[in-house]
PDB file of C-alpha atoms in Angstrom:
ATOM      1  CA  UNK A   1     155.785 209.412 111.370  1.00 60.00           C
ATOM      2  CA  UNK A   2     153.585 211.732 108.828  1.00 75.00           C
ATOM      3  CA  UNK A   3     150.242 210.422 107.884  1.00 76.00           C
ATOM      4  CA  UNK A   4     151.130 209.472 104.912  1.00 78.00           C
ATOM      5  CA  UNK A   5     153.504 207.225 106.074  1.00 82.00           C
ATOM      6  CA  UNK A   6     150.792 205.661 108.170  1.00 83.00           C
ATOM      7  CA  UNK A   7     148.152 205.160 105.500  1.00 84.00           C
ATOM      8  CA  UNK A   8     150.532 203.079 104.004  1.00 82.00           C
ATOM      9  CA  UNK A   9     151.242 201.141 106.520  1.00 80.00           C
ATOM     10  CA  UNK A  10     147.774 200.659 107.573  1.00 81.00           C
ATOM     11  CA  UNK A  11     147.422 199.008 103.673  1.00 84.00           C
ATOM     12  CA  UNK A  12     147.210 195.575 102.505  1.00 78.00           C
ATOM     13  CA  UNK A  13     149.569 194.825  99.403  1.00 76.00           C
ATOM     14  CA  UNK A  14     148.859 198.065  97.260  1.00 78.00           C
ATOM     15  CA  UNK A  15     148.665 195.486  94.180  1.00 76.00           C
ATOM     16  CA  UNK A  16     145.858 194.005  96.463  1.00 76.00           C
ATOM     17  CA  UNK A  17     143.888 196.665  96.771  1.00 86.00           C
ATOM     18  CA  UNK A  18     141.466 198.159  94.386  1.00 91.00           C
ATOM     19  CA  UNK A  19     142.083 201.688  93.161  1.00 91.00           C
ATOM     20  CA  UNK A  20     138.548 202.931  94.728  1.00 94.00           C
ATOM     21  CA  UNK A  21     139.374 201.503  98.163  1.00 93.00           C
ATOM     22  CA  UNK A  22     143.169 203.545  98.094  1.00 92.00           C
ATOM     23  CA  UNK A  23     141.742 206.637  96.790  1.00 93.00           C
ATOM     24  CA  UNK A  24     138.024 207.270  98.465  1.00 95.00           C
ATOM     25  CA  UNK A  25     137.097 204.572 101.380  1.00 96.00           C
ATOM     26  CA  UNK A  26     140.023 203.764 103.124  1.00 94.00           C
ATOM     27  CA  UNK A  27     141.184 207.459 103.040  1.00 94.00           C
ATOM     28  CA  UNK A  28     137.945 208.114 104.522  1.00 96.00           C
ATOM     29  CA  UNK A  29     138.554 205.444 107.485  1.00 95.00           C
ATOM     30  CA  UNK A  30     141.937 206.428 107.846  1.00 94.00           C
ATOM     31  CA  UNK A  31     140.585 209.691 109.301  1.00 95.00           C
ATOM     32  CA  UNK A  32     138.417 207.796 111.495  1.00 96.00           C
ATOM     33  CA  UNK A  33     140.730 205.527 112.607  1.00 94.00           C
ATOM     34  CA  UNK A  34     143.194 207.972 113.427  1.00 92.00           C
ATOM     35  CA  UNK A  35     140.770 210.102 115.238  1.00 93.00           C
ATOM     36  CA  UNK A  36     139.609 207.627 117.355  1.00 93.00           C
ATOM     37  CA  UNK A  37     143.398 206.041 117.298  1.00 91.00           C
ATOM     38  CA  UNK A  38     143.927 206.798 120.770  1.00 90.00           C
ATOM     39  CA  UNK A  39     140.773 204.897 122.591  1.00 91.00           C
ATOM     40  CA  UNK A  40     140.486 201.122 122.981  1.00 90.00           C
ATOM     41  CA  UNK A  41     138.720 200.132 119.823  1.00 91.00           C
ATOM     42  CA  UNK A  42     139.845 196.680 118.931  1.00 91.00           C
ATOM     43  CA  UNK A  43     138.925 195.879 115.335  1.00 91.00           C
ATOM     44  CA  UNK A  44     136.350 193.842 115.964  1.00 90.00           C
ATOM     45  CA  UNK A  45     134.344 196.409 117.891  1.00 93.00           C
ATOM     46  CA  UNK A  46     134.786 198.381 114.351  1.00 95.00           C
ATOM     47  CA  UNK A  47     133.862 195.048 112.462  1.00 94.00           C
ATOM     48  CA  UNK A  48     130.957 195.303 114.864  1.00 95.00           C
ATOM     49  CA  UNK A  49     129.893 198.657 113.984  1.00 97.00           C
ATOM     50  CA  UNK A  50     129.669 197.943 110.783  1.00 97.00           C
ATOM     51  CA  UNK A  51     127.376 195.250 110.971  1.00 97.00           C
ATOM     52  CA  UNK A  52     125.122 197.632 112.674  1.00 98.00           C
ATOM     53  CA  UNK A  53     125.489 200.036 110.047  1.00 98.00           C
ATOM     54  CA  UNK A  54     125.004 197.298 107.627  1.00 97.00           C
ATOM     55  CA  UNK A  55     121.846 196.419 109.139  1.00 98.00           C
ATOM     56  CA  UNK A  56     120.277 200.202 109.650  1.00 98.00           C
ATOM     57  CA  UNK A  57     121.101 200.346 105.660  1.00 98.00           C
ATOM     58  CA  UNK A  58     118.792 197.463 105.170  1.00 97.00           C
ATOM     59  CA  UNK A  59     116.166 198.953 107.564  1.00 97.00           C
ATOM     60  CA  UNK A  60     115.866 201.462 105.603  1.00 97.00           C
ATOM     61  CA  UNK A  61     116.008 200.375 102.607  1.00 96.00           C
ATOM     62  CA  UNK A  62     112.998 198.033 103.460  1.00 94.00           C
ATOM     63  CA  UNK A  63     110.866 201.275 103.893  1.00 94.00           C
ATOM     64  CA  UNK A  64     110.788 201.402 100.615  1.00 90.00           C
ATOM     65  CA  UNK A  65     110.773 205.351 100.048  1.00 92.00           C
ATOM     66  CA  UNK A  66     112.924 207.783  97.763  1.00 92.00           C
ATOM     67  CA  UNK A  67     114.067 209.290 101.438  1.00 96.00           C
ATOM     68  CA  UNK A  68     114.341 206.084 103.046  1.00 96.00           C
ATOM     69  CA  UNK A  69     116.512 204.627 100.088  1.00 96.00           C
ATOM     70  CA  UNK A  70     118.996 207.587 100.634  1.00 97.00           C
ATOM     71  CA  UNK A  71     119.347 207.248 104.529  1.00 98.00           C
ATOM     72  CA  UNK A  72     120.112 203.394 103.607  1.00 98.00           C
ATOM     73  CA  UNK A  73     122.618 204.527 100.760  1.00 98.00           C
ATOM     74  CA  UNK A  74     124.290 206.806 103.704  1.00 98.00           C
ATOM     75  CA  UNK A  75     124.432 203.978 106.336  1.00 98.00           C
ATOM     76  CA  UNK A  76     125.808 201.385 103.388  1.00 98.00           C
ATOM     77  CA  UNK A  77     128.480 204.293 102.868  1.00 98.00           C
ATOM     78  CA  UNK A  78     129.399 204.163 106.735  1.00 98.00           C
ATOM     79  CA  UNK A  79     129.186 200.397 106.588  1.00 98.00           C
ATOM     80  CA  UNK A  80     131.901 200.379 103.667  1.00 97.00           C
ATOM     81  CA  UNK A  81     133.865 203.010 105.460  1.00 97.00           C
ATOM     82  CA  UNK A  82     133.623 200.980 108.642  1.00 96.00           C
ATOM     83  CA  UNK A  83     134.465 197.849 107.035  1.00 95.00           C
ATOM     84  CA  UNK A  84     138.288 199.154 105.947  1.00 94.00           C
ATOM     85  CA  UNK A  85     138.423 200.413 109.521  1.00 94.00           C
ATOM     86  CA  UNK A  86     139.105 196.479 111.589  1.00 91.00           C
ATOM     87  CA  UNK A  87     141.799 196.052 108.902  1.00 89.00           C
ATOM     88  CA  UNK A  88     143.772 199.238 109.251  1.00 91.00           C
ATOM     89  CA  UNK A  89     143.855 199.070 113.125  1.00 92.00           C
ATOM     90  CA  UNK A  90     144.684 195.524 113.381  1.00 88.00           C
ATOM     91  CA  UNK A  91     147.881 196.219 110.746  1.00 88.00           C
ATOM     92  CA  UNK A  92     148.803 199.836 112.963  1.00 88.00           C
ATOM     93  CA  UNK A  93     148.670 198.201 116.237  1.00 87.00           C
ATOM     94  CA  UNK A  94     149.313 194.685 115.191  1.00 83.00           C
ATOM     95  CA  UNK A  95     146.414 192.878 117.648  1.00 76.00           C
ATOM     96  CA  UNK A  96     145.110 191.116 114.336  1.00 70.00           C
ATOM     97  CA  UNK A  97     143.525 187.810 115.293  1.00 70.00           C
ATOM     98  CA  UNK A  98     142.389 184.652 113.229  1.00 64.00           C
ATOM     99  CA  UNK A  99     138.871 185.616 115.238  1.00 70.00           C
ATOM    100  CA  UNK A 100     138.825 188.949 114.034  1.00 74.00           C
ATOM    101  CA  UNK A 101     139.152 188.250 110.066  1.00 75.00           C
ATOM    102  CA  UNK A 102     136.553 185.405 110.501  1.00 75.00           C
ATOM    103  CA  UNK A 103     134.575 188.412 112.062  1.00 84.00           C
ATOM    104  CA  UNK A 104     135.664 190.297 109.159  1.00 85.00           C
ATOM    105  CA  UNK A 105     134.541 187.737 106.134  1.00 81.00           C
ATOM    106  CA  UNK A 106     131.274 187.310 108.124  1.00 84.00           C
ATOM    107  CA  UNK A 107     130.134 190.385 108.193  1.00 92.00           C
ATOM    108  CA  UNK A 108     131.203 191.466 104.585  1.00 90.00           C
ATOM    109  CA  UNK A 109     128.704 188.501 103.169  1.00 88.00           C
ATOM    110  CA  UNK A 110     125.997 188.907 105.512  1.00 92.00           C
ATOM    111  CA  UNK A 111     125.405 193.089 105.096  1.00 96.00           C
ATOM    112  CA  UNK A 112     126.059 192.320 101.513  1.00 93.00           C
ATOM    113  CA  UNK A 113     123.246 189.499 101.670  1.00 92.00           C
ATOM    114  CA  UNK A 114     120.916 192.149 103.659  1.00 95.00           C
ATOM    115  CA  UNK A 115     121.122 195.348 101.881  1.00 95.00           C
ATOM    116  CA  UNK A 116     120.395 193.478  98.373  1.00 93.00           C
ATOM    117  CA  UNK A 117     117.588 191.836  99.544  1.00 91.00           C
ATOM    118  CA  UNK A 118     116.473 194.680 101.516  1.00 93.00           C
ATOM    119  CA  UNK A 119     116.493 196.815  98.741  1.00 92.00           C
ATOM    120  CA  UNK A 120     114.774 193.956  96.436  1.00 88.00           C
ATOM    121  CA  UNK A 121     111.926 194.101  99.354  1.00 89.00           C
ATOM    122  CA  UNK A 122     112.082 197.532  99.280  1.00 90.00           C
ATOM    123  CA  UNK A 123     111.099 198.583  95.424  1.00 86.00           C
ATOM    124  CA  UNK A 124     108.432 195.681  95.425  1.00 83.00           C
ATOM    125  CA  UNK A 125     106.785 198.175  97.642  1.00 82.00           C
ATOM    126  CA  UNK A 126     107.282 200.947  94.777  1.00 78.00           C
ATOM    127  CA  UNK A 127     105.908 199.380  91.954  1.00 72.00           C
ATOM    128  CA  UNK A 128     102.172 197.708  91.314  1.00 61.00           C
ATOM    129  CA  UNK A 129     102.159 194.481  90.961  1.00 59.00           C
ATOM    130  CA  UNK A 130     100.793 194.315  87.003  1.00 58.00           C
ATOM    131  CA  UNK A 131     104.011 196.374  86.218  1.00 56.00           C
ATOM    132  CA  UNK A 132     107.317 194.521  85.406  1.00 58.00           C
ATOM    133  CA  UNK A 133     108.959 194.290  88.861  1.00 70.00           C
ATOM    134  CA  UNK A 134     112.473 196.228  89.071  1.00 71.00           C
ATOM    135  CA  UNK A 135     113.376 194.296  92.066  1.00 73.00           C
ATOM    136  CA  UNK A 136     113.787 191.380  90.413  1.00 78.00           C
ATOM    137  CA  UNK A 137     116.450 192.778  88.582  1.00 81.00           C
ATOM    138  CA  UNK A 138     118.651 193.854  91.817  1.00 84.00           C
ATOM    139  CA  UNK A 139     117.915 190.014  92.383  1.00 84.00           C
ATOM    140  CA  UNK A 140     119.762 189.647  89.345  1.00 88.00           C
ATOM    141  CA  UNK A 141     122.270 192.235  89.653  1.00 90.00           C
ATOM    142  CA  UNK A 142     123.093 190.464  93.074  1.00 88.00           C
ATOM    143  CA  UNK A 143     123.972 187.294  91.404  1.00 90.00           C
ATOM    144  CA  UNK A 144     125.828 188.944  89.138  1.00 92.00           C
ATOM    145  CA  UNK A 145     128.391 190.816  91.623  1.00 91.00           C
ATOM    146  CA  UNK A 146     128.776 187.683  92.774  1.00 89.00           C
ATOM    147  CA  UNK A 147     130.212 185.950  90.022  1.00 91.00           C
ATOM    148  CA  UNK A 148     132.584 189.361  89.624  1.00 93.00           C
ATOM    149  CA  UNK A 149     134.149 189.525  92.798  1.00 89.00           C
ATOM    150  CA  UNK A 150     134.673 185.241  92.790  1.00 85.00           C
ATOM    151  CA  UNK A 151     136.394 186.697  88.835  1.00 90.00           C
ATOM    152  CA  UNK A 152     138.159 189.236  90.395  1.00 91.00           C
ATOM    153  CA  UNK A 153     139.374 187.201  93.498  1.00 85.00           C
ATOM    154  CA  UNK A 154     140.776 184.632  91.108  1.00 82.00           C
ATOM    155  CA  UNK A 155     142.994 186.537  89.465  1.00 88.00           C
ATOM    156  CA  UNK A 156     143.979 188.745  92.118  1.00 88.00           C
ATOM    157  CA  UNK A 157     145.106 185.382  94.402  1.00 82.00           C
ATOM    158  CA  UNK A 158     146.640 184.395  90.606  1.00 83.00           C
ATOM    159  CA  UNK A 159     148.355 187.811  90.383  1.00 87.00           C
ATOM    160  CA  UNK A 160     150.001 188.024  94.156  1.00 83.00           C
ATOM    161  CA  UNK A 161     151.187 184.080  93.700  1.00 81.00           C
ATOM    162  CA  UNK A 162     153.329 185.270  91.267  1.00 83.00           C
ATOM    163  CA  UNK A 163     154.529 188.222  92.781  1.00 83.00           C
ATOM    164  CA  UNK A 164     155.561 186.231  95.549  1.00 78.00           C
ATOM    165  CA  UNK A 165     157.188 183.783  93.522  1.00 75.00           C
ATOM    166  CA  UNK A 166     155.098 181.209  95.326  1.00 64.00           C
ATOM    167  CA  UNK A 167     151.912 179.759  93.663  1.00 56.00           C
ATOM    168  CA  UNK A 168     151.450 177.445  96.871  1.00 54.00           C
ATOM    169  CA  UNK A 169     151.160 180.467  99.857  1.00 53.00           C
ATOM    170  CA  UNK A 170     147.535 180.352 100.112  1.00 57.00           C
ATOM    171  CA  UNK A 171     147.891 176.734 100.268  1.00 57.00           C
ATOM    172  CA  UNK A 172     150.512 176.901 102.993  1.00 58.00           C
ATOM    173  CA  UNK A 173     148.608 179.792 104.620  1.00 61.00           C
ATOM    174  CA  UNK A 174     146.047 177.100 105.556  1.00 61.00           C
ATOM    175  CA  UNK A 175     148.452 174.443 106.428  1.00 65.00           C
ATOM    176  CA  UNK A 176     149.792 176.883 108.880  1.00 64.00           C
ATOM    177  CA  UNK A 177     146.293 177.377 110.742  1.00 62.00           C
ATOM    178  CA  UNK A 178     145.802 173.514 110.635  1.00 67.00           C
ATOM    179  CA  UNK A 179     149.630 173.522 112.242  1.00 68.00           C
ATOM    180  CA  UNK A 180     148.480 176.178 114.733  1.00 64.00           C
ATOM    181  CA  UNK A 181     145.079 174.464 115.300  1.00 64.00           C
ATOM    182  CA  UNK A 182     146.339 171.099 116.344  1.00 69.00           C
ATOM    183  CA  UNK A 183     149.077 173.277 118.537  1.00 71.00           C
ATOM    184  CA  UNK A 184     145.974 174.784 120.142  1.00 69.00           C
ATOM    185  CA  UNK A 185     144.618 171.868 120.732  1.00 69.00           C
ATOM    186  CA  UNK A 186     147.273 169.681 122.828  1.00 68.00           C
ATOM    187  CA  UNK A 187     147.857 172.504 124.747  1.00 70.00           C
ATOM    188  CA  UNK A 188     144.625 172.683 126.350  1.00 69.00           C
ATOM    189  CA  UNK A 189     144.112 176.135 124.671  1.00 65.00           C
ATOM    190  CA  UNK A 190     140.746 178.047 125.388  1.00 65.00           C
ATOM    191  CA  UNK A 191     138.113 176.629 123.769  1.00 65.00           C
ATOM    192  CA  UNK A 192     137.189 180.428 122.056  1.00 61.00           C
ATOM    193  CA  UNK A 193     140.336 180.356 120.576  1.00 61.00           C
ATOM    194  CA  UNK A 194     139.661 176.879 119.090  1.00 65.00           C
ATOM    195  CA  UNK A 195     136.503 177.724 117.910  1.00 64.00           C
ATOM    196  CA  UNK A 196     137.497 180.976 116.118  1.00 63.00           C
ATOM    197  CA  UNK A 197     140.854 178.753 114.569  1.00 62.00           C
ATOM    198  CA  UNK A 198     138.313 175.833 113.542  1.00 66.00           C
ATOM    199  CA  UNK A 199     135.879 178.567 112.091  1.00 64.00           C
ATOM    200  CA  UNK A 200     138.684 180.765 110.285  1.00 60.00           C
ATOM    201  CA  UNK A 201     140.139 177.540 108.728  1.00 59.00           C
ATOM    202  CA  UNK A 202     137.117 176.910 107.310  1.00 65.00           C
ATOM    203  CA  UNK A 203     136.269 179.986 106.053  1.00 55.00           C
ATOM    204  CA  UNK A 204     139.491 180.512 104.503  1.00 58.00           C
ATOM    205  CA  UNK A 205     139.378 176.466 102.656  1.00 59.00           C
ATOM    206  CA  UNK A 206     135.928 177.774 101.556  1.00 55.00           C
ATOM    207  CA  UNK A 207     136.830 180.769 100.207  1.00 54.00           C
ATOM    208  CA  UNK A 208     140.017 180.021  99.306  1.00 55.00           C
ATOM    209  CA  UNK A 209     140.338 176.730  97.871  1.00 54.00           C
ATOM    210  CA  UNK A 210     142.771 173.493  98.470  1.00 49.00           C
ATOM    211  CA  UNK A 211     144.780 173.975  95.263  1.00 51.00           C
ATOM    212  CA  UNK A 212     148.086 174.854  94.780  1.00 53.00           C
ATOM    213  CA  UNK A 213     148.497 177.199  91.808  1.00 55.00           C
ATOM    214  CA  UNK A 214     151.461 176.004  89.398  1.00 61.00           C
ATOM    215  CA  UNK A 215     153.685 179.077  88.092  1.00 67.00           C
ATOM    216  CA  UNK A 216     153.734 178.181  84.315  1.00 72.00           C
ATOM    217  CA  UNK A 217     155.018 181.737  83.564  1.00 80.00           C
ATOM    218  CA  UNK A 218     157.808 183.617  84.217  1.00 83.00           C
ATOM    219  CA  UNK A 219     156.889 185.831  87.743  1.00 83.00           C
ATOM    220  CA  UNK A 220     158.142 189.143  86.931  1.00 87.00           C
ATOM    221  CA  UNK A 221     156.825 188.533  83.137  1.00 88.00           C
ATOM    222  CA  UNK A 222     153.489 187.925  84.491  1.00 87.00           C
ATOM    223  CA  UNK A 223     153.256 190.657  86.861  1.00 90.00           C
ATOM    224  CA  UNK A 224     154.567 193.282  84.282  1.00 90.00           C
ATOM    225  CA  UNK A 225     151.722 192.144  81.291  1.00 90.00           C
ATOM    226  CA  UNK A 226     149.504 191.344  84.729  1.00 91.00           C
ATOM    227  CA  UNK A 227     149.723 194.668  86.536  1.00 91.00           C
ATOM    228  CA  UNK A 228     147.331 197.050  84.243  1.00 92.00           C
ATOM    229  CA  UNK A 229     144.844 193.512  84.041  1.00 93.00           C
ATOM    230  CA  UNK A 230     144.389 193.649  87.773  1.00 92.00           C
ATOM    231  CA  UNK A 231     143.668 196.965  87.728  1.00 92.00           C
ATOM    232  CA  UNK A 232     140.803 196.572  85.133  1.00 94.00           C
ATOM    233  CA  UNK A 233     139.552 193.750  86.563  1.00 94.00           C
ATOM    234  CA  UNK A 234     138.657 196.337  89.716  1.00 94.00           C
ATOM    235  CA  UNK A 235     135.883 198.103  87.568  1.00 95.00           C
ATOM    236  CA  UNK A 236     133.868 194.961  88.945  1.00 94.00           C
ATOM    237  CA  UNK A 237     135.581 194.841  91.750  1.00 93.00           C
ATOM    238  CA  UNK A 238     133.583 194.737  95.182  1.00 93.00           C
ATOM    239  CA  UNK A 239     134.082 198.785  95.933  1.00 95.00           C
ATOM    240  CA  UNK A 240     132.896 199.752  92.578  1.00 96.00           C
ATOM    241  CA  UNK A 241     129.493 197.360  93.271  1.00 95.00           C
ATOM    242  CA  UNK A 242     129.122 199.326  96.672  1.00 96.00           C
ATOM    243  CA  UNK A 243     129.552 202.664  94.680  1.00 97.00           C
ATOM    244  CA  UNK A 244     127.003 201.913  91.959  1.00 96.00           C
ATOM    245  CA  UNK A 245     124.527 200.473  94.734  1.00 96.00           C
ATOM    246  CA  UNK A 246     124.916 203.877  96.681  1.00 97.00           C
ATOM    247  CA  UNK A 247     124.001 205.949  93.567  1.00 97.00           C
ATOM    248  CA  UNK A 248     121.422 203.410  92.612  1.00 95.00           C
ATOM    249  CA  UNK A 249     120.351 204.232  96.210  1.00 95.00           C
ATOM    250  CA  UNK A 250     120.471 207.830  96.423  1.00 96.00           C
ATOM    251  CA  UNK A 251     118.479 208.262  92.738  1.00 94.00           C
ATOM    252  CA  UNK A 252     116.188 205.869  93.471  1.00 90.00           C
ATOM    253  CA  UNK A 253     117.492 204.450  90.563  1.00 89.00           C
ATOM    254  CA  UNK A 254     117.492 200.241  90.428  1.00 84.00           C
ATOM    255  CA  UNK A 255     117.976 200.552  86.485  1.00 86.00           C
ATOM    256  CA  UNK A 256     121.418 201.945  87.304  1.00 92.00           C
ATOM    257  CA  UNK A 257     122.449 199.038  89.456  1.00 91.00           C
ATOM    258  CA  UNK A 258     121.341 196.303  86.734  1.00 89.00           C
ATOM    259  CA  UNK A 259     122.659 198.321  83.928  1.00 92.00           C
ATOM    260  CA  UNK A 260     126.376 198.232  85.603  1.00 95.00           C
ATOM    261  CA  UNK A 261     125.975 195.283  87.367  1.00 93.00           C
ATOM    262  CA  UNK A 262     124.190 192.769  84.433  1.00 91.00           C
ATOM    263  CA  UNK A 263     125.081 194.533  80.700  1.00 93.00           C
ATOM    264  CA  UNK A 264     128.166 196.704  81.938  1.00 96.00           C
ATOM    265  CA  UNK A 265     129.616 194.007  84.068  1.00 94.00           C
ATOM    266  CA  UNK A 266     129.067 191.070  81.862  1.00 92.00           C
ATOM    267  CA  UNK A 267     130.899 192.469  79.106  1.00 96.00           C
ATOM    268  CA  UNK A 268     133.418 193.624  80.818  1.00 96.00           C
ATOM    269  CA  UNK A 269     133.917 190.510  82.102  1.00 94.00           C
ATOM    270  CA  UNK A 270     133.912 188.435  78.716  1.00 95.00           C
ATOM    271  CA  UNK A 271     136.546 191.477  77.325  1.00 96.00           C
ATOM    272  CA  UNK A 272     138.765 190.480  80.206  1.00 95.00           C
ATOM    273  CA  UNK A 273     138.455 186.921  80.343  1.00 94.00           C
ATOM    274  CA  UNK A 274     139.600 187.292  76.317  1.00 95.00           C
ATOM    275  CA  UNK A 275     142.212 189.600  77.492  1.00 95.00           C
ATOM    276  CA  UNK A 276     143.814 187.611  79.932  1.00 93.00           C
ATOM    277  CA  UNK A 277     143.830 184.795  76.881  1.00 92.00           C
ATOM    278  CA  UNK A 278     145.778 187.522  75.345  1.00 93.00           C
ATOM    279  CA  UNK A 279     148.077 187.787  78.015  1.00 92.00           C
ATOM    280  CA  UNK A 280     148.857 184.346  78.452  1.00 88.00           C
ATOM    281  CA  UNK A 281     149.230 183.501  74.885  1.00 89.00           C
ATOM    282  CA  UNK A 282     152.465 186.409  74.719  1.00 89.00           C
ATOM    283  CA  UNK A 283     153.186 184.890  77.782  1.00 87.00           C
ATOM    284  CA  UNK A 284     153.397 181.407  76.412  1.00 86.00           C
ATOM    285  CA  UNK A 285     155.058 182.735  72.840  1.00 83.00           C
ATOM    286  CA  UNK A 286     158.150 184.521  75.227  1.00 80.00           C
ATOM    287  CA  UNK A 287     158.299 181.412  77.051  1.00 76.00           C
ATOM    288  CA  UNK A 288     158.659 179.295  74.235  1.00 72.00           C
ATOM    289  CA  UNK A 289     161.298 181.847  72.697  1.00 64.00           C
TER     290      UNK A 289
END
């Protein structure tokens, strides 16, 4: 099988990834991955890794230099490498647990959590204190990727519903680790196993939601006027975030960050929620046809 081949397979849904992730980072851990293929690194040792990384980011950024800002923009780069890394082994060697994407979630919100406050801590020390304080506005930008990527994961979970014809899978998704769960747990199971099924269940409810999704549209319909809206919806998508913060980073920059992440972002955002109105209103016209 040609590498190719492999990165593919080592994918998520292509319609579920964003265009940044297929084209820089997770072409970037494929090499790693596949050059460290052959020794016994489970996914989580990789999830661990980048936690580490994650953390020696924030270090650095809490120096609060122009050098120490670019070391932390280089170890937030391995962390985002990294981070596609526990995914792409678990799907080529298929030892994916429900322990190891808990692992997985974790770590994503807590390096996310450190390096913006870190670098918050970190231009407080730049600026006097009678000046207006930039780092108040990565506070800001902060809150503001936030509200993106919850955006962004709405309509993405909207988008694959319909592409699987089934706007109750993430629903049933959880069902099944409640099913597995309770299998777990007449069966004496370990109690590690338990704990990482109790922990994973709630992390996904949290993050997922109870709701089942009701497919008012016609599925392929949706998906074809859908597809390109997906894709835009990535320009606030969590990779493009890490991208910006890196060049923020690397320039010593924190004007950059808010720019994209406050004014860029938030516009973007109202143009797309108005565009999916669009959408749904042809939608709603062809349906009524």
């Amino acid at each position: 099988m040609n590498w190719l081949k492999e990165y593919k397979l080592s994918l998520k849904n292509l319609h579920a990834e964003e265009p940044l992730d297929v084209y820089f980072y997770r072409p970037l851990a494929f090499i790693v991955v596949k050059t460290f293929y052959s020794l016994p690194i489970t996914p989580n040792q990789y999830s661990l890794l980048a936690l580490l990384s994650g953390i020696a980011s924030g270090y650095n950024l809490l120096k609060g230099t122009s050098q120490s800002f670019k070391w932390g923009a280089f170890y937030f780069l391995l962390f985002a490498i990294l981070d596609c890394c526990d995914g792409m082994v678990a799907r080529l060697k298929k030892n994916g647990t429900e322990f190891g994407r808990l692992i997985d979630g974790v770590v994503d919100y807590t390096v996310n959590v450190i390096v913006y406050v870190t670098l918050a801590l970190g231009l407080k020390k730049q600026y006097s204190p009678d000046l207006f304080q930039p780092w108040l506005l990565v506070i800001v930008a902060g809150v503001s990727k936030a509200i993106h990527s919850i955006s962004y994961d709405h309509y993405l979970t909207e988008y694959l519903s319909y592409e699987k014809g089934d706007g109750g899978f993430v629903v049933r998704e959880i069902e099944d680790l409640r099913g597995r769960l309770d299998e777990s747990e007449k069966s004496n199971a370990s109690y590690i196993r338990r704990l990482a099924l109790k922990l994973y269940l709630g992390y996904s409810s949290i993050q997922a939601g109870n709701q089942e999704r009701i497919l008012v549209f016609n599925p392929r319909l949706y998906c074809e006027k859908n597809l390109r809206a997906l894709k835009m919806w990535s320009f606030v998508g969590p990779a493009v975030h890490i991208s910006v913060l890196i060049i923020s980073c690397i320039l010593n920059e924190p004007y950059l960050l808010f720019f994209y992440s406050v004014v860029f972002g938030s516009l973007w955002l109202i143009m797309m929620f108005i565009y999916q109105f669009k959408i749904n209103q042809e939608l709603s016209e062809e349906k009524a046809a």
